[in-house]
Amino acid sequence: MTKIIVCGVSLGGHAAWQCLVADPSITAAISIIGCPDYTRVMTDRARLSRLATYTGSTPPGSSFLGSKDFPKALIDAVRLYDPAGRVLGTASTDASFLDRDSTDLEKQELLPEMQRSFQNKRMLNMSGGADKLVPYHCSRPFLQWLKKATAPSGWFNHGNFLFEDIVFEGVGHAMSPDMAREVDRFIIETLTNSQRSARETKVSKM
C-alpha cells in the first residue's frame, strides 16, 4: 500500500484534517463541511449562542478562551491536535499574524511542522456557502494563510502540497451531489498522480 486517503463529512471532516496533519502515512485527505480551526468555529458558536463567557467581556469574546466554556485544558488539546493550532500555535487566533507576511524567523520556526503536516500531501476541502453550523468564514483565515504559504510564490512552495478549496454556493450543512462528484474526481487524480492546479478558493454555483 503506497497511498492512504481519508475522507470525512462534518465532524468526520474535522477528523480528516486532523489525520492529515498528524499521521505521516496518510498522503491525501478530503474534508466535507468540516473545519481545520476548532477554536474559531467554537468561538463563533459561543457568539451566536450569546454565552455569558462570550458576551460578558469588552470587547465581546476577548475572555472566552480560557473561560469555563473553553478552559485551558481544551486550549492545550487544540494546540496538540487541531490543524490550525498544531501548525500555528497561539498565532492561529492572531488576526494580524494571519493577514501579514511571515517573517524569516517565523518561517524558520514554522517549517518543521509544515513539513510534518503537509509535505508531499494532498487536500480537498469542500464547504457549503450557506452552511450555518460550520460556516466557511471560520475556516477562511487559516486556509487563506495556508494557501498563501503553499502557493507557487509562497515560502513553502517546495513542499509539494496540493490544496483545493471549494465553496459550493447555496449549499448548507450537507454533502451535495456536486461534492460527491468532486470526491470521485479527487480520488482518481490522487491514485493516478494527476492534478488540477487549485490553490485559490473556487466557488461552485449550484
PDB file of N, CA and C in Angstrom, residues 76-132:
ATOM      1  N   ASP A  76      -4.974  23.713  25.329  1.00  0.00           N
ATOM      2  CA  ASP A  76      -3.760  22.897  25.175  1.00  0.00           C
ATOM      3  C   ASP A  76      -3.999  21.730  24.217  1.00  0.00           C
ATOM      4  N   ALA A  77      -5.188  21.113  24.296  1.00  0.00           N
ATOM      5  CA  ALA A  77      -5.504  19.987  23.409  1.00  0.00           C
ATOM      6  C   ALA A  77      -5.606  20.454  21.960  1.00  0.00           C
ATOM      7  N   VAL A  78      -6.200  21.625  21.756  1.00  0.00           N
ATOM      8  CA  VAL A  78      -6.316  22.185  20.407  1.00  0.00           C
ATOM      9  C   VAL A  78      -4.936  22.406  19.802  1.00  0.00           C
ATOM     10  N   ARG A  79      -4.005  22.883  20.589  1.00  0.00           N
ATOM     11  CA  ARG A  79      -2.665  23.148  20.074  1.00  0.00           C
ATOM     12  C   ARG A  79      -1.898  21.862  19.766  1.00  0.00           C
ATOM     13  N   LEU A  80      -2.353  20.762  20.333  1.00  0.00           N
ATOM     14  CA  LEU A  80      -1.712  19.480  20.051  1.00  0.00           C
ATOM     15  C   LEU A  80      -2.315  18.783  18.837  1.00  0.00           C
ATOM     16  N   TYR A  81      -3.646  18.917  18.654  1.00  0.00           N
ATOM     17  CA  TYR A  81      -4.333  18.080  17.674  1.00  0.00           C
ATOM     18  C   TYR A  81      -5.041  18.831  16.554  1.00  0.00           C
ATOM     19  N   ASP A  82      -5.503  20.040  16.796  1.00  0.00           N
ATOM     20  CA  ASP A  82      -6.258  20.771  15.781  1.00  0.00           C
ATOM     21  C   ASP A  82      -5.297  21.330  14.732  1.00  0.00           C
ATOM     22  N   PRO A  83      -5.612  21.230  13.446  1.00  0.00           N
ATOM     23  CA  PRO A  83      -4.664  21.679  12.418  1.00  0.00           C
ATOM     24  C   PRO A  83      -4.177  23.117  12.584  1.00  0.00           C
ATOM     25  N   ALA A  84      -5.080  24.064  12.747  1.00  0.00           N
ATOM     26  CA  ALA A  84      -4.660  25.461  12.881  1.00  0.00           C
ATOM     27  C   ALA A  84      -3.806  25.661  14.130  1.00  0.00           C
ATOM     28  N   GLY A  85      -4.240  25.081  15.245  1.00  0.00           N
ATOM     29  CA  GLY A  85      -3.486  25.217  16.484  1.00  0.00           C
ATOM     30  C   GLY A  85      -2.170  24.475  16.449  1.00  0.00           C
ATOM     31  N   ARG A  86      -2.166  23.310  15.808  1.00  0.00           N
ATOM     32  CA  ARG A  86      -0.942  22.497  15.745  1.00  0.00           C
ATOM     33  C   ARG A  86       0.125  23.183  14.885  1.00  0.00           C
ATOM     34  N   VAL A  87      -0.287  23.743  13.764  1.00  0.00           N
ATOM     35  CA  VAL A  87       0.666  24.361  12.841  1.00  0.00           C
ATOM     36  C   VAL A  87       1.115  25.732  13.325  1.00  0.00           C
ATOM     37  N   LEU A  88       0.154  26.540  13.799  1.00  0.00           N
ATOM     38  CA  LEU A  88       0.458  27.933  14.116  1.00  0.00           C
ATOM     39  C   LEU A  88       0.563  28.243  15.602  1.00  0.00           C
ATOM     40  N   GLY A  89       0.119  27.319  16.464  1.00  0.00           N
ATOM     41  CA  GLY A  89       0.170  27.587  17.900  1.00  0.00           C
ATOM     42  C   GLY A  89      -0.718  28.765  18.279  1.00  0.00           C
ATOM     43  N   THR A  90      -0.248  29.625  19.150  1.00  0.00           N
ATOM     44  CA  THR A  90      -1.052  30.768  19.603  1.00  0.00           C
ATOM     45  C   THR A  90      -1.340  31.750  18.475  1.00  0.00           C
ATOM     46  N   ALA A  91      -0.526  31.726  17.428  1.00  0.00           N
ATOM     47  CA  ALA A  91      -0.729  32.652  16.307  1.00  0.00           C
ATOM     48  C   ALA A  91      -2.001  32.341  15.527  1.00  0.00           C
ATOM     49  N   SER A  92      -2.591  31.156  15.725  1.00  0.00           N
ATOM     50  CA  SER A  92      -3.796  30.787  14.979  1.00  0.00           C
ATOM     51  C   SER A  92      -4.977  31.688  15.305  1.00  0.00           C
ATOM     52  N   THR A  93      -4.949  32.347  16.472  1.00  0.00           N
ATOM     53  CA  THR A  93      -6.041  33.243  16.849  1.00  0.00           C
ATOM     54  C   THR A  93      -5.654  34.716  16.694  1.00  0.00           C
ATOM     55  N   ASP A  94      -4.495  34.957  16.116  1.00  0.00           N
ATOM     56  CA  ASP A  94      -3.986  36.323  15.956  1.00  0.00           C
ATOM     57  C   ASP A  94      -4.271  36.795  14.529  1.00  0.00           C
ATOM     58  N   ALA A  95      -5.301  37.628  14.384  1.00  0.00           N
ATOM     59  CA  ALA A  95      -5.706  38.075  13.055  1.00  0.00           C
ATOM     60  C   ALA A  95      -4.594  38.841  12.351  1.00  0.00           C
ATOM     61  N   SER A  96      -3.819  39.612  13.093  1.00  0.00           N
ATOM     62  CA  SER A  96      -2.747  40.389  12.470  1.00  0.00           C
ATOM     63  C   SER A  96      -1.662  39.473  11.903  1.00  0.00           C
ATOM     64  N   PHE A  97      -1.387  38.349  12.579  1.00  0.00           N
ATOM     65  CA  PHE A  97      -0.398  37.394  12.079  1.00  0.00           C
ATOM     66  C   PHE A  97      -0.897  36.736  10.803  1.00  0.00           C
ATOM     67  N   LEU A  98      -2.168  36.346  10.785  1.00  0.00           N
ATOM     68  CA  LEU A  98      -2.714  35.639   9.630  1.00  0.00           C
ATOM     69  C   LEU A  98      -2.806  36.531   8.399  1.00  0.00           C
ATOM     70  N   ASP A  99      -2.929  37.826   8.608  1.00  0.00           N
ATOM     71  CA  ASP A  99      -3.108  38.750   7.486  1.00  0.00           C
ATOM     72  C   ASP A  99      -1.797  39.253   6.881  1.00  0.00           C
ATOM     73  N   ARG A 100      -0.714  39.175   7.624  1.00  0.00           N
ATOM     74  CA  ARG A 100       0.548  39.742   7.127  1.00  0.00           C
ATOM     75  C   ARG A 100       1.489  38.636   6.660  1.00  0.00           C
ATOM     76  N   ASP A 101       2.574  39.051   6.003  1.00  0.00           N
ATOM     77  CA  ASP A 101       3.615  38.105   5.582  1.00  0.00           C
ATOM     78  C   ASP A 101       4.413  37.659   6.809  1.00  0.00           C
ATOM     79  N   SER A 102       4.710  36.383   6.871  1.00  0.00           N
ATOM     80  CA  SER A 102       5.516  35.868   7.976  1.00  0.00           C
ATOM     81  C   SER A 102       6.953  36.344   7.848  1.00  0.00           C
ATOM     82  N   THR A 103       7.584  36.585   8.980  1.00  0.00           N
ATOM     83  CA  THR A 103       8.986  36.988   8.969  1.00  0.00           C
ATOM     84  C   THR A 103       9.867  35.769   8.699  1.00  0.00           C
ATOM     85  N   ASP A 104      11.117  36.006   8.389  1.00  0.00           N
ATOM     86  CA  ASP A 104      12.047  34.898   8.146  1.00  0.00           C
ATOM     87  C   ASP A 104      12.188  34.018   9.381  1.00  0.00           C
ATOM     88  N   LEU A 105      12.206  34.629  10.565  1.00  0.00           N
ATOM     89  CA  LEU A 105      12.307  33.864  11.801  1.00  0.00           C
ATOM     90  C   LEU A 105      11.059  33.022  12.015  1.00  0.00           C
ATOM     91  N   GLU A 106       9.891  33.574  11.736  1.00  0.00           N
ATOM     92  CA  GLU A 106       8.641  32.820  11.883  1.00  0.00           C
ATOM     93  C   GLU A 106       8.595  31.656  10.906  1.00  0.00           C
ATOM     94  N   LYS A 107       9.031  31.879   9.700  1.00  0.00           N
ATOM     95  CA  LYS A 107       9.064  30.799   8.710  1.00  0.00           C
ATOM     96  C   LYS A 107       9.985  29.666   9.167  1.00  0.00           C
ATOM     97  N   GLN A 108      11.120  30.036   9.730  1.00  0.00           N
ATOM     98  CA  GLN A 108      12.067  29.036  10.225  1.00  0.00           C
ATOM     99  C   GLN A 108      11.451  28.219  11.354  1.00  0.00           C
ATOM    100  N   GLU A 109      10.703  28.877  12.224  1.00  0.00           N
ATOM    101  CA  GLU A 109      10.065  28.183  13.340  1.00  0.00           C
ATOM    102  C   GLU A 109       8.892  27.326  12.879  1.00  0.00           C
ATOM    103  N   LEU A 110       8.197  27.765  11.839  1.00  0.00           N
ATOM    104  CA  LEU A 110       7.033  27.039  11.340  1.00  0.00           C
ATOM    105  C   LEU A 110       7.402  25.870  10.429  1.00  0.00           C
ATOM    106  N   LEU A 111       8.563  25.927   9.814  1.00  0.00           N
ATOM    107  CA  LEU A 111       8.938  24.957   8.789  1.00  0.00           C
ATOM    108  C   LEU A 111       8.850  23.499   9.230  1.00  0.00           C
ATOM    109  N   PRO A 112       9.384  23.102  10.407  1.00  0.00           N
ATOM    110  CA  PRO A 112       9.306  21.678  10.776  1.00  0.00           C
ATOM    111  C   PRO A 112       7.872  21.149  10.839  1.00  0.00           C
ATOM    112  N   GLU A 113       6.949  21.937  11.405  1.00  0.00           N
ATOM    113  CA  GLU A 113       5.559  21.473  11.499  1.00  0.00           C
ATOM    114  C   GLU A 113       4.889  21.494  10.131  1.00  0.00           C
ATOM    115  N   MET A 114       5.211  22.448   9.294  1.00  0.00           N
ATOM    116  CA  MET A 114       4.659  22.474   7.939  1.00  0.00           C
ATOM    117  C   MET A 114       5.114  21.237   7.168  1.00  0.00           C
ATOM    118  N   GLN A 115       6.357  20.858   7.331  1.00  0.00           N
ATOM    119  CA  GLN A 115       6.862  19.665   6.646  1.00  0.00           C
ATOM    120  C   GLN A 115       6.173  18.410   7.166  1.00  0.00           C
ATOM    121  N   ARG A 116       6.027  18.299   8.487  1.00  0.00           N
ATOM    122  CA  ARG A 116       5.365  17.128   9.065  1.00  0.00           C
ATOM    123  C   ARG A 116       3.901  17.046   8.621  1.00  0.00           C
ATOM    124  N   SER A 117       3.249  18.181   8.527  1.00  0.00           N
ATOM    125  CA  SER A 117       1.811  18.202   8.278  1.00  0.00           C
ATOM    126  C   SER A 117       1.438  18.106   6.805  1.00  0.00           C
ATOM    127  N   PHE A 118       2.237  18.742   5.919  1.00  0.00           N
ATOM    128  CA  PHE A 118       1.791  18.922   4.540  1.00  0.00           C
ATOM    129  C   PHE A 118       2.754  18.477   3.450  1.00  0.00           C
ATOM    130  N   GLN A 119       3.982  18.152   3.792  1.00  0.00           N
ATOM    131  CA  GLN A 119       4.966  17.801   2.763  1.00  0.00           C
ATOM    132  C   GLN A 119       4.494  16.603   1.937  1.00  0.00           C
ATOM    133  N   ASN A 120       4.459  16.779   0.614  1.00  0.00           N
ATOM    134  CA  ASN A 120       4.109  15.709  -0.333  1.00  0.00           C
ATOM    135  C   ASN A 120       2.708  15.136  -0.082  1.00  0.00           C
ATOM    136  N   LYS A 121       1.775  15.993   0.301  1.00  0.00           N
ATOM    137  CA  LYS A 121       0.409  15.544   0.565  1.00  0.00           C
ATOM    138  C   LYS A 121      -0.590  16.314  -0.288  1.00  0.00           C
ATOM    139  N   ARG A 122      -1.834  15.827  -0.257  1.00  0.00           N
ATOM    140  CA  ARG A 122      -2.930  16.465  -0.996  1.00  0.00           C
ATOM    141  C   ARG A 122      -4.118  16.673  -0.072  1.00  0.00           C
ATOM    142  N   MET A 123      -4.859  17.745  -0.328  1.00  0.00           N
ATOM    143  CA  MET A 123      -6.033  18.023   0.490  1.00  0.00           C
ATOM    144  C   MET A 123      -7.128  18.627  -0.373  1.00  0.00           C
ATOM    145  N   LEU A 124      -8.330  18.092  -0.240  1.00  0.00           N
ATOM    146  CA  LEU A 124      -9.518  18.678  -0.854  1.00  0.00           C
ATOM    147  C   LEU A 124     -10.449  19.111   0.272  1.00  0.00           C
ATOM    148  N   ASN A 125     -10.684  20.409   0.353  1.00  0.00           N
ATOM    149  CA  ASN A 125     -11.568  20.964   1.380  1.00  0.00           C
ATOM    150  C   ASN A 125     -12.815  21.507   0.689  1.00  0.00           C
ATOM    151  N   MET A 126     -13.993  21.028   1.105  1.00  0.00           N
ATOM    152  CA  MET A 126     -15.248  21.475   0.490  1.00  0.00           C
ATOM    153  C   MET A 126     -16.203  21.989   1.563  1.00  0.00           C
ATOM    154  N   SER A 127     -16.769  23.155   1.298  1.00  0.00           N
ATOM    155  CA  SER A 127     -17.661  23.802   2.260  1.00  0.00           C
ATOM    156  C   SER A 127     -18.944  24.243   1.577  1.00  0.00           C
ATOM    157  N   GLY A 128     -20.015  24.336   2.367  1.00  0.00           N
ATOM    158  CA  GLY A 128     -21.267  24.873   1.864  1.00  0.00           C
ATOM    159  C   GLY A 128     -21.301  26.374   2.073  1.00  0.00           C
ATOM    160  N   GLY A 129     -21.574  27.107   1.014  1.00  0.00           N
ATOM    161  CA  GLY A 129     -21.614  28.558   1.131  1.00  0.00           C
ATOM    162  C   GLY A 129     -22.725  29.059   2.030  1.00  0.00           C
ATOM    163  N   ALA A 130     -23.756  28.236   2.246  1.00  0.00           N
ATOM    164  CA  ALA A 130     -24.880  28.617   3.103  1.00  0.00           C
ATOM    165  C   ALA A 130     -24.887  27.809   4.400  1.00  0.00           C
ATOM    166  N   ASP A 131     -23.761  27.223   4.741  1.00  0.00           N
ATOM    167  CA  ASP A 131     -23.647  26.400   5.951  1.00  0.00           C
ATOM    168  C   ASP A 131     -23.635  27.295   7.192  1.00  0.00           C
ATOM    169  N   LYS A 132     -24.613  27.133   8.054  1.00  0.00           N
ATOM    170  CA  LYS A 132     -24.685  27.935   9.280  1.00  0.00           C
ATOM    171  C   LYS A 132     -24.097  27.207  10.485  1.00  0.00           C
TER     172      LYS A 132
END
